[in-house]
Coordinates of C-alpha atoms and ligand atoms in Angstrom, one line a residue:
X11 CA -26.2 21.4 179.0
X12 CA -25.5 17.9 180.5
X13 CA -21.4 18.8 179.8
X14 CA -22.2 21.8 182.6
X15 CA -24.5 19.6 184.8
X16 CA -21.2 17.8 185.3
X17 CA -18.8 20.5 185.9
X18 CA -21.2 21.6 188.2
X19 CA -20.9 18.7 190.6
X20 CA -17.2 19.1 190.8
X21 CA -18.0 21.5 193.4
X22 CA -19.3 19.0 195.4
X23 CA -15.6 16.7 194.8
X24 CA -14.3 16.0 198.6
X25 CA -17.1 17.1 200.2
X26 CA -20.1 14.5 199.2
X27 CA -18.9 11.4 200.4
X28 CA -21.0 8.9 201.3
X29 CA -23.0 10.3 198.7
X30 CA -22.6 10.9 195.1
X31 CA -21.1 14.0 193.1
X32 CA -24.6 16.0 191.7
X33 CA -25.0 18.6 189.4
X34 CA -28.5 20.3 187.8
X35 CA -28.8 23.1 185.4
X36 CA -32.9 23.6 184.9
X37 CA -33.2 25.1 181.4
X38 CA -36.9 27.0 180.3
X39 CA -39.1 26.1 177.6
X40 CA -37.6 28.9 175.8
X41 CA -33.9 27.9 176.1
X42 CA -32.6 30.3 179.0
X43 CA -30.7 28.6 181.8
X44 CA -33.1 29.7 184.7
X45 CA -31.4 27.6 187.5
X46 CA -28.1 25.7 188.5
X47 CA -27.3 23.4 191.5
X48 CA -24.6 21.3 192.9
X49 CA -25.1 18.7 196.1
X50 CA -22.6 19.3 199.1
X51 CA -23.2 16.8 201.7
X52 CA -23.2 18.9 204.7
X53 CA -25.7 21.3 203.1
X54 CA -28.0 18.8 202.5
X55 CA -30.4 20.4 199.9
X56 CA -29.6 18.4 196.5
X57 CA -28.6 19.5 193.2
X58 CA -32.1 19.6 191.4
X59 CA -33.4 21.8 194.3
X60 CA -31.2 24.2 194.6
X61 CA -31.6 24.5 190.8
X62 CA -35.7 24.5 190.8
X63 CA -35.7 27.2 193.8
X64 CA -33.4 29.5 191.5
X65 CA -35.9 28.8 188.1
X66 CA -38.8 29.4 190.1
X67 CA -41.8 29.1 188.2
X68 CA -39.3 29.5 184.6
X69 CA -38.7 25.6 185.2
X70 CA -42.2 25.0 184.2
X71 CA -42.4 23.8 180.4
X72 CA -38.6 23.5 181.1
X73 CA -35.7 20.7 181.0
X74 CA -33.6 19.5 183.8
X75 CA -30.0 18.2 183.3
X76 CA -29.4 16.5 186.1
X77 CA -25.6 14.5 186.3
X78 CA -26.6 11.3 188.0
X79 CA -30.5 9.9 188.1
X80 CA -32.6 12.1 190.2
X81 CA -33.9 9.7 193.4
X82 CA -37.1 8.8 194.6
X83 CA -37.2 7.7 198.2
X84 CA -37.3 10.0 201.1
X85 CA -33.8 9.7 202.9
X86 CA -32.4 13.0 204.1
X87 CA -34.2 15.2 201.9
X88 CA -37.8 14.2 200.1
X89 CA -37.3 12.9 196.9
X90 CA -36.0 15.4 193.8
X91 CA -38.2 13.4 191.7
X92 CA -41.7 14.9 193.2
X93 CA -39.7 18.3 193.1
X94 CA -39.0 18.5 189.4
X95 CA -42.7 17.0 188.6
X96 CA -44.3 19.7 191.1
X97 CA -42.0 22.6 189.5
X98 CA -43.3 21.5 185.8
X99 CA -40.6 20.4 184.5
X100 CA -41.4 18.8 181.3
X101 CA -37.9 16.9 180.6
X102 CA -35.0 15.1 182.3
X103 CA -31.7 14.5 180.8
X104 CA -29.4 12.5 182.8
X105 CA -26.2 10.1 182.0
X106 CA -26.7 7.8 184.1
X107 CA -29.2 5.6 186.2
X108 CA -28.0 5.7 190.2
X109 CA -25.5 2.6 191.2
X110 CA -27.2 2.2 194.5
X111 CA -29.7 -0.9 193.9
X112 CA -32.4 0.5 196.5
X113 CA -32.9 3.5 194.1
X114 CA -31.1 2.4 190.4
X115 CA -34.1 3.1 187.7
X116 CA -36.2 4.1 190.4
X117 CA -35.7 7.4 189.5
X118 CA -36.5 7.7 185.9
X119 CA -39.2 5.0 186.3
X120 CA -41.5 7.7 188.2
X121 CA -40.6 10.1 186.4
X122 CA -41.6 8.6 183.0
X123 CA -45.0 7.8 185.3
X124 CA -45.5 11.7 185.6
X125 CA -45.0 12.1 182.3
X126 CA -42.3 13.6 182.0
X127 CA -39.8 12.6 179.0
X128 CA -36.3 11.2 180.0
X129 CA -33.1 11.4 177.8
X130 CA -30.4 8.5 178.9
X131 CA -27.1 8.2 178.4
X132 CA -26.0 11.6 176.8
X133 CA -21.6 11.7 178.5
X134 CA -22.5 8.2 180.2
X135 CA -18.6 7.5 180.4
X136 CA -18.1 10.7 181.8
X137 CA -20.4 10.9 184.6
X138 CA -19.6 7.5 185.3
X139 CA -15.7 8.2 185.7
X140 CA -16.8 11.2 187.9
X141 CA -18.9 9.0 190.6
X142 CA -16.2 6.2 190.2
X143 CA -15.9 5.9 193.8
X144 CA -19.6 6.1 194.5
X145 CA -20.2 3.1 192.1
X146 CA -18.0 0.9 193.0
X147 CA -19.0 1.4 196.6
X148 CA -22.3 0.3 195.9
X149 CA -21.4 -1.9 193.1
X150 CA -18.8 -3.7 195.0
X151 CA -19.9 -3.1 198.2
X152 CA -16.3 -1.9 199.4
X153 CA -13.8 1.2 199.5
X154 CA -12.7 2.4 195.9
X155 CA -8.9 1.5 195.8
X156 CA -6.9 4.2 194.7
X157 CA -2.6 3.7 195.1
X158 CA -0.6 5.9 194.5
X159 CA 3.2 6.0 194.4
X160 CA 6.4 8.2 193.8
X161 CA 9.1 6.1 192.2
X162 CA 12.0 7.1 189.9
X163 CA 12.1 6.4 186.2
X164 CA 13.3 2.7 186.9
X165 CA 10.9 2.2 189.2
X166 CA 12.4 2.4 192.9
X167 CA 10.5 4.2 195.8
X168 CA 13.2 4.3 198.0
X169 CA 17.2 3.4 197.4
X170 CA 18.7 0.5 198.8
X171 CA 19.5 2.0 202.8
X172 CA 15.5 2.9 202.5
X173 CA 16.2 6.5 201.5
X174 CA 12.8 8.3 200.0
X175 CA 12.9 11.6 200.5
X176 CA 12.2 12.7 198.8
X177 CA 12.1 11.3 195.3
X178 CA 9.9 13.2 193.3
X179 CA 9.5 17.1 193.2
X180 CA 7.4 19.6 195.4
X181 CA 4.8 20.1 193.0
X182 CA 4.3 16.2 192.4
X183 CA 4.1 15.9 196.6
X184 CA 1.4 19.0 196.0
X185 CA -0.7 16.9 193.8
X186 CA -0.4 13.9 196.0
X187 CA -2.0 16.1 198.6
X188 CA -4.4 16.7 196.2
X189 CA -5.8 13.1 196.0
X190 CA -5.7 12.7 199.2
X191 CA -8.4 15.3 199.6
X192 CA -10.8 13.3 197.3
X193 CA -10.4 10.3 199.5
X194 CA -12.0 9.0 203.2
X195 CA -9.0 7.4 204.3
X196 CA -5.1 7.2 203.7
X197 CA -3.7 3.3 204.0
X198 CA 0.0 2.6 204.4
X199 CA 1.6 -0.6 205.5
X200 CA 3.6 -0.9 209.3
X201 CA 7.0 -0.8 207.5
X202 CA 6.8 2.8 206.0
X203 CA 5.4 4.1 209.4
X204 CA 9.0 3.0 210.9
X205 CA 11.3 3.9 207.5
X206 CA 9.2 7.2 207.0
X207 CA 7.3 8.2 210.0
X208 CA 4.5 10.1 207.9
X209 CA 1.9 12.3 209.2
X210 CA -0.5 10.8 206.7
X211 CA -2.8 14.2 206.8
X212 CA -4.6 16.3 204.1
X213 CA -2.8 19.2 204.3
X214 CA -4.6 21.5 201.5
X215 CA -6.2 23.0 203.7
X216 CA -9.5 23.1 201.7
X217 CA -12.6 22.2 204.0
X218 CA -13.5 18.4 204.2
X219 CA -16.4 17.0 205.4
X220 CA -15.1 14.0 206.8
X221 CA -11.6 13.8 208.6
X222 CA -9.3 11.8 206.5
X223 CA -9.1 8.4 208.4
X224 CA -5.0 6.9 208.3
X225 CA -5.4 3.4 208.2
X226 CA -2.1 1.8 209.0
X227 CA -1.8 -2.1 208.7
X228 CA 0.2 -3.5 211.2
X229 CA -0.6 -7.5 212.3
X230 CA 1.5 -7.4 215.4
X231 CA 0.7 -3.5 216.1
X232 CA 4.4 -3.4 216.1
X233 CA 4.1 0.5 215.7
X234 CA 6.1 2.8 217.4
X235 CA 4.1 4.7 220.2
X236 CA 5.8 7.4 219.9
X237 CA 5.4 7.6 216.1
X238 CA 3.9 10.8 214.3
X239 CA 0.7 8.3 213.4
X240 CA 0.4 7.3 217.2
X241 CA 1.1 11.0 218.6
X242 CA -1.2 12.9 216.7
X243 CA -4.0 10.7 217.0
X244 CA -6.1 12.6 219.2
X245 CA -6.6 15.0 216.2
X246 CA -6.8 13.0 213.1
X247 CA -8.8 9.7 213.2
X248 CA -6.5 7.0 213.1
X249 CA -7.2 3.0 212.9
X250 CA -4.5 0.3 212.9
X251 CA -5.8 -2.9 211.7
X252 CA -4.0 -5.9 213.2
X253 CA -4.4 -9.5 213.4
X254 CA -4.8 -12.0 216.3
X255 CA -1.0 -11.0 217.4
X256 CA -1.2 -7.6 217.9
X257 CA -4.3 -8.3 220.4
X258 CA -2.4 -7.8 223.5
X259 CA -0.7 -4.6 222.2
X260 CA -4.4 -3.0 221.2
X261 CA -5.1 -1.6 224.5
X262 CA -2.2 0.4 224.6
X263 CA -2.6 2.2 221.1
X264 CA -6.5 2.5 221.8
X265 CA -4.9 4.6 224.9
X266 CA -3.4 7.1 222.4
X267 CA -7.0 7.9 220.9
X268 CA -6.4 5.6 217.8
X269 CA -8.6 3.1 216.8
X270 CA -7.5 -0.8 216.6
X271 CA -10.0 -3.1 214.3
X272 CA -8.5 -6.9 215.0
X273 CA -9.7 -8.6 211.8
X274 CA -10.2 -12.4 211.0
X275 CA -6.5 -13.7 209.8
X276 CA -5.5 -10.5 210.2
X277 CA -4.4 -7.6 208.0
X278 CA -2.6 -9.5 205.0
X279 CA -6.0 -10.4 203.8
X280 CA -6.7 -6.8 201.9
X281 CA -10.1 -8.0 201.2
X282 CA -11.3 -8.5 205.0
X283 CA -9.3 -5.1 205.7
X284 CA -11.5 -3.6 202.9
X285 CA -14.6 -5.3 204.4
X286 CA -13.7 -3.5 207.8
X287 CA -13.5 -0.1 205.8
X288 CA -16.9 -0.5 204.3
X289 CA -18.7 -1.3 208.2
X290 CA -16.9 2.1 208.8
X291 CA -18.8 4.0 205.7
X292 CA -15.3 4.6 204.1
X293 CA -16.3 4.9 200.2
X294 CA -12.7 5.1 198.9
X295 CA -9.2 5.0 199.9
X296 CA -6.3 5.6 198.6
X297 CA -3.0 3.4 199.2
X298 CA 0.5 4.9 199.6
X299 CA 2.8 2.3 200.3
X300 CA 4.7 0.7 200.9
X301 CA 5.7 -1.9 198.3
X302 CA 5.1 -4.6 200.1
X303 CA 1.1 -3.5 200.5
X304 CA 0.9 -2.1 196.9
X305 CA 1.8 -5.9 195.8
X306 CA -1.1 -7.2 198.6
X307 CA -3.5 -4.8 196.6
X308 CA -2.5 -5.8 193.1
X309 CA -2.1 -9.5 193.7
X310 CA -5.2 -9.4 195.2
X311 CA -6.9 -7.4 192.1
X312 CA -8.4 -4.9 194.4
X313 CA -7.0 -2.0 193.0
X314 CA -9.4 0.7 190.7
X315 CA -7.0 3.2 190.0
X316 CA -3.4 3.8 189.5
X317 CA -1.6 7.1 189.7
X318 CA 2.4 6.8 189.8
X319 CA 4.7 9.5 189.8
X320 CA 8.1 9.3 187.9
X321 CA 10.4 11.2 188.9
X322 CA 13.3 12.4 185.9
X323 CA 16.2 10.1 187.6
X324 CA 17.9 7.0 187.7
X325 CA 18.4 4.7 191.6
X326 CA 19.2 1.2 190.5
X327 CA 21.3 -1.0 192.6
X328 CA 19.3 -4.8 192.8
X329 CA 18.3 -3.7 196.6
X330 CA 16.1 -0.6 196.1
X331 CA 12.9 -1.5 196.0
X332 CA 10.5 -1.2 193.8
X333 CA 7.2 0.2 193.6
X334 CA 5.1 -3.0 193.8
X335 CA 6.2 -5.8 195.8
X336 CA 4.4 -9.4 196.0
X337 CA 5.3 -12.5 194.1
X338 CA 4.8 -11.0 190.9
X339 CA 3.7 -13.5 188.2
X340 CA 5.9 -15.9 186.1
X341 CA 4.6 -15.1 182.8
X342 CA 4.4 -11.8 181.1
X343 CA 0.6 -13.0 180.1
X344 CA -0.2 -12.9 183.7
X345 CA 1.2 -9.3 183.9
X346 CA -2.0 -6.6 185.1
X347 CA -2.9 -4.3 181.8
X348 CA -4.1 -0.8 182.1
X349 CA -6.6 1.0 180.1
X350 CA -7.4 4.7 179.9
X351 CA -3.7 6.1 180.7
X352 CA -3.1 9.6 181.1
X353 CA 0.2 11.9 181.3
X354 CA 0.5 15.0 182.5
X355 CA 4.3 16.8 183.9
X356 CA 3.5 17.7 187.6
X357 CA 6.8 20.2 187.9
X358 CA 9.2 18.1 186.1
X359 CA 7.8 14.9 187.3
X360 CA 5.7 12.7 184.6
X361 CA 2.1 11.6 186.1
X362 CA 0.6 8.2 185.1
X363 CA -2.6 7.7 185.6
X364 CA -4.4 4.2 184.7
X365 CA -7.1 1.7 185.5
X366 CA -6.7 -2.2 185.2
X367 CA -7.7 -3.5 182.2
X368 CA -10.8 -5.6 183.0
Ligands
NAP404 N1 8.1 6.7 197.0 C1 6.6 6.3 197.7 O1 5.6 6.3 197.1 C2 7.1 5.3 198.8 C3 5.4 5.6 199.3 C4 5.6 4.5 201.0 C5 6.9 3.6 201.6 N2 7.8 3.9 200.5 C6 9.3 3.7 201.0 O2 8.8 1.6 201.0 C7 9.4 1.4 202.1 C8 8.6 0.7 203.1 O3 8.0 -0.2 202.3 P1 7.5 -1.8 202.6 O4 7.5 -2.4 201.4 O5 8.8 -1.8 203.5 O6 6.5 -1.8 203.6 P2 5.1 -1.7 203.7 O7 4.4 -2.1 202.5 O8 5.1 -0.1 204.1 O9 4.6 -2.0 204.7 C9 4.8 -3.7 205.1 C10 4.5 -4.5 206.4 O10 2.7 -4.2 206.5 C11 2.4 -5.2 207.0 N3 1.5 -5.4 206.4 C12 0.1 -5.5 207.1 N4 -0.7 -6.1 206.0 C13 -0.1 -6.2 205.3 C14 -0.8 -6.5 204.2 N5 -2.1 -6.7 203.4 N6 0.5 -6.4 203.0 C15 1.8 -6.3 203.3 N7 2.2 -6.0 204.4 C16 1.3 -5.7 204.7 C17 3.7 -6.6 207.3 O11 4.1 -6.4 208.4 P3 3.3 -7.4 209.8 O12 3.1 -8.4 209.2 O13 4.2 -7.2 211.1 O14 1.9 -6.7 209.8 C18 4.6 -5.8 206.4 O15 5.6 -6.2 206.3 C19 10.1 2.4 203.0 O16 11.5 3.0 202.8 C20 9.5 3.4 202.4 O17 10.1 4.6 202.3 C21 7.7 4.9 199.5

């Protein structure tokens, strides 16, 4: 039943930021599912409340399976712990604590003080993975960073002349759109904008509660005002992150409708870039290149998840750029290890997803 609660929470994917995904199942004391719910930010009502309302009196003496610790504080809604107690729930089964330090553990405590049995930890890994963005946001006080790159099997993201459209198939690119849907922001470097003139939009057509923020790292604001990202800024939120050398161009960019953040030391310091995004309540960011920006994030140890699409082709050539730039390590022992690697064919392309080893 915990699995069912986790599955229900998926209804909110892409639609809960800056809150977590939460699902809930209420089972009556004779073992029947009597209520279900999932959280969606714009609907305000929490998963537990949907499930309890559906269950009505049949919740009394029953068990609530919730994918995340019920909250015990007054936020946008009254505490869910109060509602569970009032409904006469006797047992709460929940895989994980809420990572928000202001909330963590307090929900469980309150339920236990009211005499409710709390069973913790079942499918904890699955539940934590589902809310990896929310956990990172609270524990590290920065957005979750997902680096996505499309390359040939020999790791090149463009030819020696910079031709990069398209390395991977339409299916892989469609999958990439789905990834964008799940993020608050998409981030690229100034040279990707110059080379590809990308739209950087979410074209899934699915409903979003927050517009995807387009972030361009551009120290001196040298991006062409006629580029797509600048000219479409009135319709799609856009943030240029610059250094002091960009100040003289900031007004022109702002005039297009884009925002400009001039940060200490400039955007080469990706940790400060993430601080800036954190202050803007951006809980997650998908970094889509190019290699220089990818290298900056990798070398700073600020990538939480990788997705690589490998196309069945070889580009080759010393001058064709590789997916991850930067200095690179001298010794293999300094290479970044990957864990929990998964593989999937997306059309003809191989998708590899992995996390950096601790
Ligand atoms: N296949 C793929 O998945 C994919 C995806 C994206 C791009 N590409 C290809 O990659 C190429 C462009 O990549 P690129 O590596 O040359 O450029 P890039 O990473 O897009 O942009 C690099 C520029 O961004 C600015 N920048 C600001 N902050 C930075 C930071 N923290 N780290 C690094 N750069 C920062 C720098 O210019 P300032 O110093 O002026 O700020 C730098 O020159 C193009 O050919 C494009 O087609 C391929």
